[in-house]
Coordinates of C-alpha atoms and ligand atoms in Angstrom, one line a residue:
M44 CA 56.1 -159.2 -94.3
N45 CA 55.4 -160.1 -90.6
D46 CA 58.7 -158.5 -90.0
M47 CA 57.7 -155.2 -91.8
I48 CA 54.3 -154.9 -89.6
A49 CA 56.2 -155.6 -86.5
E50 CA 58.5 -152.7 -87.5
L51 CA 55.6 -150.5 -88.5
K52 CA 54.1 -151.2 -84.9
K53 CA 57.1 -150.3 -83.0
E54 CA 57.3 -147.2 -85.2
L55 CA 53.9 -145.9 -84.8
T56 CA 53.7 -146.9 -81.2
S57 CA 56.8 -144.8 -80.1
L58 CA 55.2 -142.1 -82.3
I59 CA 51.8 -142.0 -80.3
E60 CA 53.5 -142.7 -76.9
A61 CA 55.7 -139.6 -77.5
A62 CA 52.9 -137.3 -78.4
N63 CA 52.9 -134.9 -75.4
D64 CA 50.0 -132.8 -76.6
L65 CA 46.5 -133.4 -78.3
E66 CA 48.1 -131.8 -81.5
S67 CA 51.3 -134.1 -82.0
L68 CA 48.8 -137.0 -81.1
E69 CA 46.6 -135.8 -84.1
N70 CA 49.8 -135.8 -86.3
A71 CA 50.7 -139.3 -85.2
R72 CA 47.0 -140.5 -86.0
V73 CA 47.1 -138.9 -89.4
N74 CA 50.6 -140.5 -90.0
A75 CA 49.3 -144.0 -89.2
L76 CA 45.6 -144.0 -90.0
G77 CA 45.1 -141.0 -92.4
K78 CA 44.4 -141.3 -96.0
K79 CA 48.1 -141.1 -96.8
G80 CA 49.2 -142.8 -93.5
K81 CA 51.6 -145.6 -93.3
I82 CA 49.0 -148.3 -92.5
T83 CA 46.8 -147.2 -95.3
A84 CA 49.7 -147.1 -97.6
Q85 CA 50.6 -150.7 -96.8
M86 CA 46.7 -151.8 -97.2
K87 CA 47.0 -150.4 -100.7
T88 CA 49.9 -152.9 -101.5
L89 CA 47.7 -155.9 -100.7
G90 CA 46.3 -155.9 -104.3
S91 CA 49.7 -157.0 -105.8
L92 CA 50.2 -159.8 -103.3
D93 CA 49.1 -163.6 -103.9
P94 CA 45.8 -164.5 -102.4
E95 CA 47.2 -166.3 -99.5
A96 CA 49.8 -163.6 -98.6
R97 CA 46.9 -161.1 -99.1
K98 CA 44.7 -163.0 -96.7
E99 CA 47.3 -163.1 -94.0
T100 CA 48.9 -159.7 -94.3
G101 CA 45.3 -158.1 -94.6
Q102 CA 44.2 -159.7 -91.2
A103 CA 47.7 -158.6 -89.8
L104 CA 47.2 -155.1 -91.0
N105 CA 43.6 -154.9 -89.8
A106 CA 44.7 -156.1 -86.3
L107 CA 47.5 -153.5 -86.2
K108 CA 44.9 -150.8 -87.3
D109 CA 42.7 -151.7 -84.4
E110 CA 45.4 -152.0 -82.0
I111 CA 46.9 -148.4 -83.2
A112 CA 43.4 -146.9 -82.9
E113 CA 43.0 -148.2 -79.4
L114 CA 46.5 -146.8 -78.3
I115 CA 45.6 -143.5 -79.8
A116 CA 42.2 -143.4 -78.0
R117 CA 43.9 -144.3 -74.8
Q118 CA 46.7 -141.6 -75.4
E119 CA 44.1 -139.1 -76.1
K120 CA 42.2 -139.7 -72.8
D121 CA 45.4 -139.7 -70.8
L122 CA 46.5 -136.4 -72.4
K123 CA 43.2 -134.8 -71.9
K124 CA 43.1 -135.8 -68.1
Q125 CA 46.6 -134.4 -67.8
A126 CA 45.6 -131.3 -69.4
L127 CA 42.6 -130.7 -67.1
D128 CA 44.7 -131.5 -64.1
E129 CA 47.1 -129.0 -65.1
Q130 CA 44.6 -126.3 -65.7
L131 CA 42.8 -127.2 -62.3
A132 CA 46.2 -126.9 -60.5
T133 CA 47.0 -123.4 -62.2
E134 CA 43.6 -121.9 -62.7
T135 CA 42.5 -120.4 -59.3
L136 CA 39.5 -118.2 -58.8
D137 CA 39.6 -116.1 -55.5
I138 CA 36.1 -115.9 -54.5
S139 CA 37.1 -113.5 -51.4
L140 CA 37.9 -110.7 -53.7
S141 CA 35.0 -108.4 -54.5
A142 CA 33.8 -108.2 -58.0
R143 CA 34.5 -104.3 -58.1
P144 CA 37.5 -103.4 -55.8
E145 CA 36.5 -99.8 -55.6
S146 CA 32.8 -99.8 -55.3
K147 CA 31.1 -96.3 -55.6
G148 CA 28.1 -97.0 -53.7
K149 CA 27.9 -96.6 -49.8
I150 CA 25.7 -97.8 -47.1
H151 CA 23.4 -95.3 -45.8
P152 CA 24.1 -94.2 -42.0
I153 CA 20.6 -95.2 -41.1
S154 CA 21.1 -98.7 -42.5
Q155 CA 24.5 -99.1 -40.9
T156 CA 23.0 -97.8 -37.5
M157 CA 20.3 -100.5 -37.9
E158 CA 22.7 -103.2 -38.5
E159 CA 24.6 -102.2 -35.3
L160 CA 21.3 -102.2 -33.5
V161 CA 20.4 -105.5 -34.4
T162 CA 24.0 -107.0 -33.6
I163 CA 23.9 -105.5 -30.1
F164 CA 20.6 -106.5 -29.2
A165 CA 20.8 -109.9 -30.7
D166 CA 23.8 -110.7 -28.5
M167 CA 21.5 -109.9 -25.5
G168 CA 19.0 -112.4 -26.7
F169 CA 16.6 -110.0 -28.6
A170 CA 14.6 -111.3 -31.7
V171 CA 13.4 -108.9 -34.3
A172 CA 9.6 -108.3 -34.7
E173 CA 7.9 -106.3 -37.5
G174 CA 4.6 -104.5 -37.9
P175 CA 2.7 -102.4 -40.7
D176 CA 3.6 -98.9 -41.4
I177 CA -0.3 -98.4 -42.0
E178 CA -1.8 -98.8 -38.5
D179 CA -5.2 -98.5 -36.9
D180 CA -6.2 -96.2 -34.3
W181 CA -6.5 -99.0 -31.7
H182 CA -2.8 -100.5 -32.3
N183 CA -0.9 -97.1 -32.0
F184 CA -3.1 -95.3 -29.4
T185 CA -6.2 -97.2 -27.6
A186 CA -4.2 -100.5 -27.0
L187 CA -1.5 -98.3 -25.7
N188 CA -3.5 -96.8 -22.9
F189 CA -4.3 -93.5 -24.9
P190 CA -7.9 -92.6 -23.7
P191 CA -10.1 -91.6 -26.6
G192 CA -9.8 -87.8 -27.1
H193 CA -7.0 -87.7 -25.0
P194 CA -4.5 -85.0 -25.9
A195 CA -1.8 -87.3 -25.9
R196 CA -3.1 -88.5 -29.1
E197 CA -2.3 -85.0 -30.5
M198 CA 1.0 -84.9 -28.8
Q199 CA 2.2 -87.0 -31.7
D200 CA 1.0 -84.9 -34.7
T201 CA -0.5 -87.9 -36.4
F202 CA -1.0 -88.5 -40.1
F203 CA -4.7 -89.7 -40.4
L204 CA -5.6 -91.8 -43.3
P205 CA -9.3 -92.4 -44.4
D206 CA -11.1 -95.0 -42.3
D207 CA -11.0 -98.4 -43.8
P208 CA -11.6 -102.0 -42.7
D209 CA -8.9 -103.5 -40.4
E210 CA -8.0 -107.3 -40.4
D211 CA -11.4 -108.4 -39.0
G212 CA -13.2 -106.4 -41.6
E213 CA -14.3 -103.8 -39.0
M214 CA -14.1 -100.1 -40.0
A215 CA -11.2 -98.7 -38.3
H216 CA -9.5 -95.2 -38.2
K217 CA -6.4 -95.5 -40.2
L218 CA -3.2 -93.7 -39.8
L219 CA 0.6 -93.7 -40.5
R220 CA 2.2 -95.2 -37.1
T221 CA 3.7 -92.4 -35.0
H222 CA 5.8 -94.9 -33.1
T223 CA 6.9 -98.4 -33.3
S224 CA 5.3 -99.1 -30.0
A225 CA 2.2 -100.3 -32.1
V226 CA 4.1 -103.4 -32.7
Q227 CA 4.5 -104.2 -29.1
I228 CA 0.7 -104.6 -29.1
R229 CA 0.7 -106.9 -32.3
H230 CA 3.6 -109.0 -30.9
M231 CA 2.0 -109.6 -27.5
L232 CA -1.3 -110.5 -29.1
N233 CA 0.1 -113.0 -31.5
N234 CA 2.7 -114.6 -29.2
K235 CA 2.9 -116.3 -25.9
P236 CA 5.1 -114.8 -23.0
P237 CA 7.9 -114.3 -22.3
H238 CA 8.8 -111.7 -24.9
R239 CA 12.2 -110.1 -25.7
I240 CA 11.8 -108.2 -29.0
I241 CA 13.1 -105.4 -30.7
V242 CA 11.2 -103.7 -33.5
M243 CA 12.8 -101.2 -36.3
G244 CA 10.9 -99.3 -38.7
R245 CA 9.6 -96.1 -40.2
T246 CA 7.3 -93.7 -38.0
Y247 CA 5.5 -90.8 -39.5
R248 CA 4.8 -87.4 -37.6
S249 CA 3.6 -84.2 -39.3
D250 CA 6.8 -82.0 -38.4
Y251 CA 9.7 -80.5 -40.1
D252 CA 12.7 -78.7 -39.0
M253 CA 16.6 -79.3 -38.1
T254 CA 15.6 -82.1 -35.7
H255 CA 12.2 -83.4 -37.3
T256 CA 11.1 -85.0 -40.5
P257 CA 7.9 -86.1 -41.4
M258 CA 9.2 -89.8 -41.7
F259 CA 12.0 -91.3 -39.4
H260 CA 13.1 -94.6 -37.9
Q261 CA 12.6 -95.8 -34.4
I262 CA 13.8 -98.8 -32.5
E263 CA 11.5 -100.2 -29.9
G264 CA 12.5 -102.7 -27.2
L265 CA 10.0 -105.1 -25.3
V266 CA 10.6 -107.5 -22.4
I267 CA 8.0 -109.2 -20.7
D268 CA 8.3 -112.2 -18.1
K269 CA 7.7 -112.9 -14.6
N270 CA 9.6 -110.8 -12.0
I271 CA 11.1 -108.2 -14.4
H272 CA 11.9 -104.9 -12.7
M273 CA 13.3 -101.4 -13.4
G274 CA 16.8 -102.7 -12.7
H275 CA 16.4 -105.0 -15.6
L276 CA 15.7 -102.0 -17.6
K277 CA 18.5 -99.7 -16.7
G278 CA 20.9 -102.5 -16.7
C279 CA 19.8 -103.4 -20.5
L280 CA 20.0 -99.9 -21.5
L281 CA 23.5 -99.4 -20.0
D282 CA 24.8 -102.3 -21.6
F283 CA 23.2 -101.2 -24.9
A284 CA 24.6 -97.8 -24.7
K285 CA 28.0 -98.7 -23.8
A286 CA 28.2 -100.9 -26.8
F287 CA 26.6 -98.8 -29.3
F288 CA 28.8 -95.6 -28.4
E289 CA 31.8 -97.8 -27.7
V290 CA 32.4 -96.0 -24.2
D291 CA 33.0 -98.2 -21.3
D292 CA 32.5 -95.7 -18.5
L293 CA 29.6 -94.1 -20.1
P294 CA 27.7 -92.2 -17.3
M295 CA 23.6 -92.6 -17.7
R296 CA 20.7 -91.3 -15.8
L297 CA 17.0 -91.8 -15.9
R298 CA 14.8 -88.8 -15.3
P299 CA 11.0 -89.2 -14.6
S300 CA 8.8 -88.8 -17.6
F301 CA 5.4 -89.6 -19.0
F302 CA 4.1 -92.0 -21.7
P303 CA 0.4 -93.4 -21.4
F304 CA 1.8 -97.0 -22.0
T305 CA 4.4 -97.1 -19.2
E306 CA 4.4 -96.4 -15.6
P307 CA 6.6 -95.2 -14.2
S308 CA 8.2 -93.7 -17.3
A309 CA 11.6 -92.3 -17.8
E310 CA 13.7 -90.4 -20.1
V311 CA 17.2 -91.6 -20.5
D312 CA 20.4 -89.3 -20.7
I313 CA 23.9 -90.2 -21.2
G314 CA 26.9 -88.4 -20.4
C315 CA 28.7 -86.1 -22.9
S316 CA 30.8 -82.9 -23.1
R317 CA 30.4 -80.1 -25.2
K318 CA 33.4 -78.1 -26.1
D319 CA 34.2 -75.7 -29.0
G320 CA 30.6 -76.4 -30.6
G321 CA 31.7 -80.3 -30.5
L322 CA 30.0 -83.1 -28.8
K323 CA 31.6 -86.1 -27.2
I324 CA 29.8 -88.8 -25.8
G325 CA 31.1 -90.0 -22.6
A326 CA 32.1 -88.7 -19.0
G327 CA 31.7 -85.0 -19.0
D328 CA 29.9 -82.2 -17.5
D329 CA 26.7 -82.4 -19.6
W330 CA 23.9 -84.8 -20.6
M331 CA 22.2 -86.0 -23.7
E332 CA 18.9 -87.3 -24.1
I333 CA 18.8 -90.4 -26.0
L334 CA 15.4 -92.4 -25.4
G335 CA 12.2 -93.1 -23.7
C336 CA 11.3 -95.8 -21.7
G337 CA 9.3 -97.3 -18.7
M338 CA 7.6 -100.3 -17.0
V339 CA 4.7 -101.6 -19.4
H340 CA 1.4 -100.0 -18.0
P341 CA -0.9 -102.7 -16.4
N342 CA -3.6 -101.5 -18.9
V343 CA -1.5 -102.3 -21.9
L344 CA -0.9 -105.9 -20.7
K345 CA -4.5 -106.4 -20.0
N346 CA -5.4 -105.0 -23.5
C347 CA -3.1 -107.9 -24.6
G348 CA -4.5 -110.6 -22.7
L349 CA -1.8 -110.8 -20.0
D350 CA -2.4 -110.8 -16.1
P351 CA -0.4 -107.8 -14.8
D352 CA -0.3 -109.8 -11.5
E353 CA 1.7 -112.6 -13.3
Y354 CA 3.7 -110.6 -16.1
Q355 CA 5.5 -107.6 -16.0
G356 CA 8.1 -105.8 -18.2
F357 CA 9.8 -102.9 -19.6
A358 CA 9.7 -101.2 -23.0
F359 CA 12.0 -98.6 -24.5
G360 CA 11.9 -96.4 -27.8
M361 CA 14.5 -94.3 -29.6
G362 CA 15.0 -92.5 -32.6
I363 CA 17.4 -94.1 -35.0
E364 CA 18.4 -90.8 -36.9
R365 CA 19.2 -89.2 -33.6
L366 CA 21.4 -92.3 -32.5
A367 CA 23.3 -92.1 -35.9
M368 CA 23.6 -88.3 -35.4
L369 CA 25.2 -88.6 -32.1
K370 CA 27.6 -91.4 -33.1
Y371 CA 28.7 -90.0 -36.4
G372 CA 28.4 -86.3 -35.9
V373 CA 25.7 -85.5 -38.5
P374 CA 24.5 -82.0 -37.5
D375 CA 21.1 -81.9 -39.4
L376 CA 18.4 -84.7 -39.6
R377 CA 16.9 -83.5 -42.9
T378 CA 20.1 -84.2 -44.8
F379 CA 19.3 -88.2 -44.1
F380 CA 16.7 -88.1 -46.6
E381 CA 18.0 -85.5 -49.3
S382 CA 19.7 -88.2 -51.4
D383 CA 22.6 -86.0 -52.1
T384 CA 25.5 -88.5 -53.1
R385 CA 28.1 -86.2 -51.9
W386 CA 26.6 -86.2 -48.5
L387 CA 26.6 -90.1 -48.9
D388 CA 30.2 -90.2 -49.8
H389 CA 31.1 -88.4 -46.7
Y390 CA 28.8 -90.0 -44.2
G391 CA 28.1 -93.2 -45.7
F392 CA 29.9 -96.6 -45.2
D393 CA 31.8 -99.1 -47.2
A394 CA 29.3 -102.0 -48.4
A395 CA 32.4 -104.4 -47.2
D396 CA 32.3 -102.8 -43.6
R397 CA 30.6 -105.4 -40.9
P398 CA 28.9 -103.3 -38.2
N399 CA 31.4 -103.5 -35.1
R400 CA 30.6 -106.0 -32.7
A401 CA 31.7 -103.9 -29.6
F402 CA 29.5 -105.5 -27.2
K403 CA 30.9 -107.9 -24.8
Ligands
LIG544 N1 6.9 -94.6 -28.3 C1 7.5 -93.6 -27.6 C2 7.7 -92.5 -28.6 O1 7.7 -92.6 -29.7 C3 8.7 -94.0 -27.0 C4 8.7 -95.0 -25.9 C5 8.7 -96.3 -26.3 C6 8.7 -94.6 -24.4 C7 8.4 -97.4 -25.2 C8 8.4 -95.6 -23.6 C9 8.5 -96.9 -23.9 O2 7.9 -91.3 -28.2

């Protein structure tokens, strides 16, 4: 009898060990322990044995049953681990692939240009500041040294809004900001010098033609520290313009101009050439205006609680649409805001493109 059990154990063990997947292991289990399995069949013969042999064989069969069940469990665990290892080795997920290889959406040239601007100015150590689109008269004009009733206020075709309380609860003349310069004031009032910020955002003026839309975007720069002079301003703008237009020997000139909040003030031109109705930025026989700038007016510094004898600095402001039009050859400003998908297909950028880091 014991020989029989030993034989059975050998047979079942080799069957189980030979099972190389979960299905054949299940077959081996049914073969050994199932209702019609070999051990079960032996159990059934116990009744015909005499009591002494029944006890002995019964115990041996039970022990065999436990051993076989344990062996199956171990084999199952090994097979599952092996299956998982194989799956992990063969199943790879390439997360660098885009979910849609051919995306239809395009990045708007304004968004693209803004990303390029941040990249360039961040490399120069500028931080990004923000302010509200709905401003009050004080931040947009008065603090920037526009005297009350001064015609310069009309220069900007302001959209006025109904009077409303300002942050301090005082009634204020509200308007849509006409330039990002208002954020200079907010930043200087709320932060300690030195300052080195850019501000990008929407600005509003009541105007509409080939080169004007009632809403457009500006980028503003502000640098305030001790001993800042106009050389820093020119150097900063030259480095910026070379990086942005990707032209190393870009000519630049400053022309005297006027803004109430800067003194002296200048308009900045870069070199270009116009041939056959086309425009090329770079050394040429012509000039193209790109921005307004100047040294921050002492009155503006005073309005922001700074001592002009201790702190000086420069500011500049440019239209982002204008920069995008010059760089990417968009002829009509209004088309930026017409939401024509054919236009966007042509002038837009692939979502996977990164803004170029031309600044060295
Ligand atoms: N705020 C001016 C404008 O909108 C531009 C500017 C900004 C000029 C900063 C000088 C300094 O026209």
